[in-house]
Structures are given as C-alpha cells and as structure tokens.
C-alpha cells in the first residue's frame, strides 16, 4: 500500500502538513530576520544619528534575506541527510545486537511493551513473536528505545527547498513597502503592518494545518515575531545612541 497516498486521500493530510515544520520554521525566521534589518535601521535613525536611505535598507535586507535563506535551506538539507545516516547506522547496529544477543534484546522489548501498559503476559508473548522478525523488532526499538522515527519519506532535497522558499516568500514581505515608497517614518509603519500581516498569515497556515486553537496558533506566531522585532529595534537604538 502507498501509505503516503493513503494519508492524503483517507486522512486529508496534504503537502502543507507534510512540510509544516519547514514552512513555519523558514517562514517565521524569514519574517523575523528581515524585519530585524528594517527595525534595526529604524532604531538607529530614531534620533537622527544615522539617516539611512531606502536603498540601504533594501540592499542589506535582500542580501540578508537570500544569504540566510540559502543557509537555512542547506542547513535543513544537511540536517536531514545526517539524520538519515544516523538512523541507518543505529538501525544496523540494532540488527546486529538482535542477532548476537537475542535474549537481551527480547527482554528490552518486553520492558518497553510493559511500560506502555501491556500486561506482562501479553508483553512477553508479543516480544516472543516480534523477536522472530528482526526487521520489525529493530523498527520498534528505534522508535521506542532511541526515539528515532523512520526517515524514509523525509526527502532532504524537498525539505531544504521548502525551507528556502518559505524563508524567501515570507521574508520579503517586510521589505515590500521600501520597494514602493520613499524611506520615511510612514514607510516603516507600513513595514510594521506588513510584518504583522505576514506573521498572522503564517499563524493561519499553522492553524489550518494543525487544527489547533486559532488564538494559540496565531498568537504564538505573532508574539515570537514581536519579541524579535522589539529586540532588533532596541539594539539599533542603543548602538546609535
């Protein structure tokens, strides 16, 4: 059975859910990182110490946007590749332990099952059956002993690309007013509003994918962005002053 297709058709799990981690992680970091540039410049210019033009904001903002997007995309790619390599190595080691010391591994599986609420007699029976199927036993041990899920359906390339695109798309929003308007206090306020809208949109995306309470999904996303923006503005103001 194609379990990926089954999840999409029977359980309505689409690509948004599959790549939610990358979308939220990349999108939130893109918004916060790019707005940090805008807020930092605004803070520096607050008392007239540093008059920064819109071109400078765009140059620094875009350079930071794409550099960080590439860095995060490649980081996600390498991270998943490393997880795949670690999982395969650890699973092969577990298979060798099952082959070399089956009684010990069977006892470990028995304890795992018993600690999860299966009565001792049934846990012993299940462990005995599973010990005759090393591949399935190894998969269970990887999940419950090492806390590692099977990475087979996690494509490092797709995950890295999802992180990159989410970072760029959401991260470009705080800069949009500086493409359209002259750099003044009003443009900064438009950037603040655009950033808030981007954070709300990301929160709604999270809410739509997870089904969590709306206020929590949106509120947490906006709060994280707000804290980072205030820190960036404060640092710019302190350095300039």
mmCIF file of C-alpha atoms in Angstrom:
data_model
loop_
_atom_site.group_PDB
_atom_site.id
_atom_site.type_symbol
_atom_site.label_atom_id
_atom_site.label_comp_id
_atom_site.label_asym_id
_atom_site.label_seq_id
_atom_site.Cartn_x
_atom_site.Cartn_y
_atom_site.Cartn_z
ATOM 1 C CA UNK A 1 0.000 0.000 0.000
ATOM 2 C CA UNK A 2 1.156 3.515 -0.774
ATOM 3 C CA UNK A 3 0.826 4.933 2.726
ATOM 4 C CA UNK A 4 1.663 8.462 1.617
ATOM 5 C CA UNK A 5 -1.242 8.425 -0.851
ATOM 6 C CA UNK A 6 -3.437 6.775 1.782
ATOM 7 C CA UNK A 7 -2.755 9.571 4.270
ATOM 8 C CA UNK A 8 -3.617 12.195 1.678
ATOM 9 C CA UNK A 9 -6.814 10.520 0.480
ATOM 10 C CA UNK A 10 -8.215 8.929 3.637
ATOM 11 C CA UNK A 11 -6.945 11.342 6.273
ATOM 12 C CA UNK A 12 -6.800 14.557 4.239
ATOM 13 C CA UNK A 13 -3.129 15.132 5.039
ATOM 14 C CA UNK A 14 -1.743 17.312 2.259
ATOM 15 C CA UNK A 15 1.669 18.688 1.461
ATOM 16 C CA UNK A 16 1.176 21.569 3.895
ATOM 17 C CA UNK A 17 1.014 19.113 6.786
ATOM 18 C CA UNK A 18 3.917 17.095 5.405
ATOM 19 C CA UNK A 19 6.168 20.145 5.234
ATOM 20 C CA UNK A 20 4.651 22.175 8.075
ATOM 21 C CA UNK A 21 7.895 22.205 10.052
ATOM 22 C CA UNK A 22 9.865 23.642 7.148
ATOM 23 C CA UNK A 23 7.145 26.161 6.225
ATOM 24 C CA UNK A 24 6.706 27.525 9.749
ATOM 25 C CA UNK A 25 10.398 27.416 10.619
ATOM 26 C CA UNK A 26 11.551 29.020 7.380
ATOM 27 C CA UNK A 27 8.661 31.495 7.196
ATOM 28 C CA UNK A 28 8.942 32.703 10.778
ATOM 29 C CA UNK A 29 12.702 33.047 10.581
ATOM 30 C CA UNK A 30 12.438 34.846 7.247
ATOM 31 C CA UNK A 31 9.944 37.388 8.594
ATOM 32 C CA UNK A 32 11.824 37.980 11.820
ATOM 33 C CA UNK A 33 15.282 38.096 10.259
ATOM 34 C CA UNK A 34 14.326 40.527 7.502
ATOM 35 C CA UNK A 35 12.263 42.771 9.726
ATOM 36 C CA UNK A 36 15.178 42.814 12.162
ATOM 37 C CA UNK A 37 17.163 44.642 9.450
ATOM 38 C CA UNK A 38 14.352 47.161 8.921
ATOM 39 C CA UNK A 39 13.733 47.637 12.646
ATOM 40 C CA UNK A 40 17.449 47.891 13.373
ATOM 41 C CA UNK A 41 17.871 50.677 10.821
ATOM 42 C CA UNK A 42 14.749 52.419 12.088
ATOM 43 C CA UNK A 43 16.041 52.249 15.639
ATOM 44 C CA UNK A 44 19.407 53.625 14.575
ATOM 45 C CA UNK A 45 17.752 56.524 12.754
ATOM 46 C CA UNK A 46 15.284 57.282 15.546
ATOM 47 C CA UNK A 47 17.251 60.215 16.976
ATOM 48 C CA UNK A 48 18.703 61.391 13.678
ATOM 49 C CA UNK A 49 22.094 59.866 14.422
ATOM 50 C CA UNK A 50 22.070 57.696 11.304
ATOM 51 C CA UNK A 51 19.929 58.718 8.347
ATOM 52 C CA UNK A 52 19.521 55.539 6.365
ATOM 53 C CA UNK A 53 18.045 55.607 2.874
ATOM 54 C CA UNK A 54 15.604 53.121 1.448
ATOM 55 C CA UNK A 55 18.259 51.756 -0.919
ATOM 56 C CA UNK A 56 20.465 50.812 2.012
ATOM 57 C CA UNK A 57 17.558 49.054 3.723
ATOM 58 C CA UNK A 58 16.820 47.107 0.534
ATOM 59 C CA UNK A 59 20.463 46.207 -0.111
ATOM 60 C CA UNK A 60 21.075 44.954 3.409
ATOM 61 C CA UNK A 61 17.631 43.399 3.640
ATOM 62 C CA UNK A 62 17.817 41.481 0.363
ATOM 63 C CA UNK A 63 21.409 40.389 0.936
ATOM 64 C CA UNK A 64 20.466 39.115 4.359
ATOM 65 C CA UNK A 65 17.251 37.545 3.045
ATOM 66 C CA UNK A 66 18.857 35.413 0.351
ATOM 67 C CA UNK A 67 22.035 34.605 2.278
ATOM 68 C CA UNK A 68 20.039 33.347 5.260
ATOM 69 C CA UNK A 69 17.525 31.562 3.024
ATOM 70 C CA UNK A 70 20.308 29.617 1.297
ATOM 71 C CA UNK A 71 21.962 28.923 4.635
ATOM 72 C CA UNK A 72 18.745 27.633 6.182
ATOM 73 C CA UNK A 73 17.779 25.593 3.133
ATOM 74 C CA UNK A 74 21.181 23.913 3.002
ATOM 75 C CA UNK A 75 21.143 23.515 6.774
ATOM 76 C CA UNK A 76 17.808 21.698 6.604
ATOM 77 C CA UNK A 77 19.137 19.523 3.775
ATOM 78 C CA UNK A 78 22.310 18.573 5.653
ATOM 79 C CA UNK A 79 20.419 18.080 8.896
ATOM 80 C CA UNK A 80 18.024 15.571 7.339
ATOM 81 C CA UNK A 81 20.842 13.825 5.484
ATOM 82 C CA UNK A 82 22.661 13.464 8.812
ATOM 83 C CA UNK A 83 19.505 12.120 10.480
ATOM 84 C CA UNK A 84 19.130 9.555 7.685
ATOM 85 C CA UNK A 85 22.743 8.452 8.051
ATOM 86 C CA UNK A 86 22.461 8.232 11.840
ATOM 87 C CA UNK A 87 19.212 6.260 11.630
ATOM 88 C CA UNK A 88 20.644 3.735 9.167
ATOM 89 C CA UNK A 89 23.815 3.273 11.224
ATOM 90 C CA UNK A 90 21.926 2.900 14.503
ATOM 91 C CA UNK A 91 19.384 0.508 12.976
ATOM 92 C CA UNK A 92 22.138 -1.675 11.518
ATOM 93 C CA UNK A 93 23.777 -1.780 14.933
ATOM 94 C CA UNK A 94 20.435 -2.760 16.483
ATOM 95 C CA UNK A 95 20.005 -5.592 13.983
ATOM 96 C CA UNK A 96 23.466 -6.860 14.903
ATOM 97 C CA UNK A 97 22.602 -6.735 18.608
ATOM 98 C CA UNK A 98 19.384 -8.676 17.937
ATOM 99 C CA UNK A 99 21.364 -11.316 16.059
ATOM 100 C CA UNK A 100 24.208 -11.540 18.604
ATOM 101 C CA UNK A 101 22.248 -11.255 21.857
ATOM 102 C CA UNK A 102 18.575 -12.016 21.090
ATOM 103 C CA UNK A 103 17.605 -12.746 24.702
ATOM 104 C CA UNK A 104 18.779 -9.371 25.942
ATOM 105 C CA UNK A 105 17.037 -7.512 23.108
ATOM 106 C CA UNK A 106 13.876 -9.529 23.654
ATOM 107 C CA UNK A 107 13.911 -8.537 27.320
ATOM 108 C CA UNK A 108 14.358 -4.871 26.379
ATOM 109 C CA UNK A 109 11.367 -5.078 24.042
ATOM 110 C CA UNK A 110 9.361 -6.812 26.762
ATOM 111 C CA UNK A 111 10.100 -3.922 29.151
ATOM 112 C CA UNK A 112 9.186 -1.349 26.508
ATOM 113 C CA UNK A 113 5.820 -3.004 25.887
ATOM 114 C CA UNK A 114 5.123 -3.495 29.578
ATOM 115 C CA UNK A 115 5.931 0.148 30.401
ATOM 116 C CA UNK A 116 3.406 1.188 27.777
ATOM 117 C CA UNK A 117 0.613 -0.571 29.595
ATOM 118 C CA UNK A 118 0.560 -4.028 28.027
ATOM 119 C CA UNK A 119 0.102 -6.704 30.729
ATOM 120 C CA UNK A 120 3.252 -8.730 31.443
ATOM 121 C CA UNK A 121 1.901 -11.965 29.955
ATOM 122 C CA UNK A 122 0.801 -10.337 26.708
ATOM 123 C CA UNK A 123 4.012 -8.278 26.520
ATOM 124 C CA UNK A 124 6.063 -11.467 26.859
ATOM 125 C CA UNK A 125 4.047 -13.152 24.105
ATOM 126 C CA UNK A 126 4.318 -10.129 21.793
ATOM 127 C CA UNK A 127 8.059 -9.821 22.423
ATOM 128 C CA UNK A 128 8.494 -13.513 21.613
ATOM 129 C CA UNK A 129 6.616 -13.164 18.327
ATOM 130 C CA UNK A 130 8.418 -9.975 17.303
ATOM 131 C CA UNK A 131 11.835 -11.421 18.148
ATOM 132 C CA UNK A 132 11.307 -13.849 15.251
ATOM 133 C CA UNK A 133 11.025 -10.853 12.915
ATOM 134 C CA UNK A 134 14.248 -8.854 13.384
ATOM 135 C CA UNK A 135 13.414 -6.060 10.924
ATOM 136 C CA UNK A 136 10.114 -5.216 12.613
ATOM 137 C CA UNK A 137 11.703 -5.589 16.034
ATOM 138 C CA UNK A 138 14.508 -3.224 15.036
ATOM 139 C CA UNK A 139 11.990 -0.639 13.810
ATOM 140 C CA UNK A 140 10.143 -0.792 17.130
ATOM 141 C CA UNK A 141 13.362 -0.481 19.106
ATOM 142 C CA UNK A 142 14.424 2.514 17.023
ATOM 143 C CA UNK A 143 11.129 4.230 17.806
ATOM 144 C CA UNK A 144 10.696 3.366 21.473
ATOM 145 C CA UNK A 145 14.261 2.846 22.720
ATOM 146 C CA UNK A 146 16.030 5.591 20.765
ATOM 147 C CA UNK A 147 13.115 7.893 19.968
ATOM 148 C CA UNK A 148 14.016 7.954 16.273
ATOM 149 C CA UNK A 149 11.317 7.783 13.608
ATOM 150 C CA UNK A 150 11.930 6.199 10.225
ATOM 151 C CA UNK A 151 13.145 8.938 7.837
ATOM 152 C CA UNK A 152 12.284 7.096 4.625
ATOM 153 C CA UNK A 153 9.632 9.591 3.480
ATOM 154 C CA UNK A 154 11.595 12.693 4.516
ATOM 155 C CA UNK A 155 13.263 13.914 1.342
ATOM 156 C CA UNK A 156 16.204 16.176 2.330
ATOM 157 C CA UNK A 157 16.154 17.990 -1.019
ATOM 158 C CA UNK A 158 12.422 18.770 -0.870
ATOM 159 C CA UNK A 159 12.633 19.786 2.789
ATOM 160 C CA UNK A 160 15.589 22.082 2.132
ATOM 161 C CA UNK A 161 13.824 23.661 -0.846
ATOM 162 C CA UNK A 162 10.621 24.137 1.196
ATOM 163 C CA UNK A 163 12.581 25.917 3.921
ATOM 164 C CA UNK A 164 14.347 28.123 1.370
ATOM 165 C CA UNK A 165 11.156 29.123 -0.461
ATOM 166 C CA UNK A 166 9.210 29.758 2.751
ATOM 167 C CA UNK A 167 12.036 31.932 4.063
ATOM 168 C CA UNK A 168 12.183 33.995 0.848
ATOM 169 C CA UNK A 169 8.416 34.386 0.356
ATOM 170 C CA UNK A 170 7.577 35.397 3.906
ATOM 171 C CA UNK A 171 10.859 37.216 4.497
ATOM 172 C CA UNK A 172 10.329 39.523 1.518
ATOM 173 C CA UNK A 173 7.087 40.925 2.955
ATOM 174 C CA UNK A 174 8.659 43.371 5.478
ATOM 175 C CA UNK A 175 10.765 44.843 2.650
ATOM 176 C CA UNK A 176 7.864 45.373 0.232
ATOM 177 C CA UNK A 177 6.972 48.935 1.380
ATOM 178 C CA UNK A 178 10.573 50.038 0.702
ATOM 179 C CA UNK A 179 10.180 48.932 -2.913
ATOM 180 C CA UNK A 180 7.081 51.090 -3.335
ATOM 181 C CA UNK A 181 7.509 54.162 -1.124
ATOM 182 C CA UNK A 182 10.208 56.662 -0.150
ATOM 183 C CA UNK A 183 12.045 55.767 3.087
ATOM 184 C CA UNK A 184 10.376 57.712 5.883
ATOM 185 C CA UNK A 185 8.521 57.052 9.118
ATOM 186 C CA UNK A 186 5.344 56.229 7.232
ATOM 187 C CA UNK A 187 7.141 53.559 5.182
ATOM 188 C CA UNK A 188 8.465 51.999 8.363
ATOM 189 C CA UNK A 189 4.935 51.866 9.774
ATOM 190 C CA UNK A 190 3.775 50.163 6.578
ATOM 191 C CA UNK A 191 6.601 47.674 7.034
ATOM 192 C CA UNK A 192 5.457 47.034 10.603
ATOM 193 C CA UNK A 193 1.903 46.447 9.350
ATOM 194 C CA UNK A 194 3.149 44.160 6.544
ATOM 195 C CA UNK A 195 5.216 42.204 9.030
ATOM 196 C CA UNK A 196 2.224 41.784 11.313
ATOM 197 C CA UNK A 197 0.128 40.609 8.376
ATOM 198 C CA UNK A 198 2.839 38.121 7.392
ATOM 199 C CA UNK A 199 3.010 36.730 10.932
ATOM 200 C CA UNK A 200 -0.771 36.431 11.107
ATOM 201 C CA UNK A 201 -0.788 34.659 7.724
ATOM 202 C CA UNK A 202 1.859 32.234 8.937
ATOM 203 C CA UNK A 203 -0.154 31.612 12.095
ATOM 204 C CA UNK A 204 -3.254 30.937 9.989
ATOM 205 C CA UNK A 205 -1.257 28.494 7.872
ATOM 206 C CA UNK A 206 -0.196 26.709 11.035
ATOM 207 C CA UNK A 207 -3.786 26.704 12.328
ATOM 208 C CA UNK A 208 -5.126 25.318 9.038
ATOM 209 C CA UNK A 209 -2.548 22.522 9.037
ATOM 210 C CA UNK A 210 -2.759 21.505 12.697
ATOM 211 C CA UNK A 211 -6.342 22.277 13.686
ATOM 212 C CA UNK A 212 -5.090 23.799 16.954
ATOM 213 C CA UNK A 213 -6.984 26.654 18.556
ATOM 214 C CA UNK A 214 -6.897 29.741 16.325
ATOM 215 C CA UNK A 215 -5.788 32.164 19.016
ATOM 216 C CA UNK A 216 -2.910 29.920 20.017
ATOM 217 C CA UNK A 217 -1.617 29.303 16.500
ATOM 218 C CA UNK A 218 -1.774 32.961 15.507
ATOM 219 C CA UNK A 219 -0.935 34.403 18.928
ATOM 220 C CA UNK A 220 2.258 32.399 19.437
ATOM 221 C CA UNK A 221 3.494 33.196 15.949
ATOM 222 C CA UNK A 222 2.850 36.933 16.311
ATOM 223 C CA UNK A 223 4.318 37.036 19.826
ATOM 224 C CA UNK A 224 7.604 35.443 18.746
ATOM 225 C CA UNK A 225 7.910 37.897 15.859
ATOM 226 C CA UNK A 226 7.043 40.867 18.065
ATOM 227 C CA UNK A 227 9.690 39.998 20.641
ATOM 228 C CA UNK A 228 12.394 39.652 17.972
ATOM 229 C CA UNK A 229 11.354 42.911 16.307
ATOM 230 C CA UNK A 230 11.478 44.831 19.586
ATOM 231 C CA UNK A 231 14.930 43.414 20.332
ATOM 232 C CA UNK A 232 16.188 44.454 16.872
ATOM 233 C CA UNK A 233 14.770 47.966 17.220
ATOM 234 C CA UNK A 234 16.223 48.328 20.728
ATOM 235 C CA UNK A 235 19.683 47.191 19.613
ATOM 236 C CA UNK A 236 19.658 49.689 16.725
ATOM 237 C CA UNK A 237 18.554 52.473 19.057
ATOM 238 C CA UNK A 238 21.206 51.618 21.686
ATOM 239 C CA UNK A 239 24.036 51.344 19.166
ATOM 240 C CA UNK A 240 23.057 54.625 17.532
ATOM 241 C CA UNK A 241 22.750 56.373 20.864
#
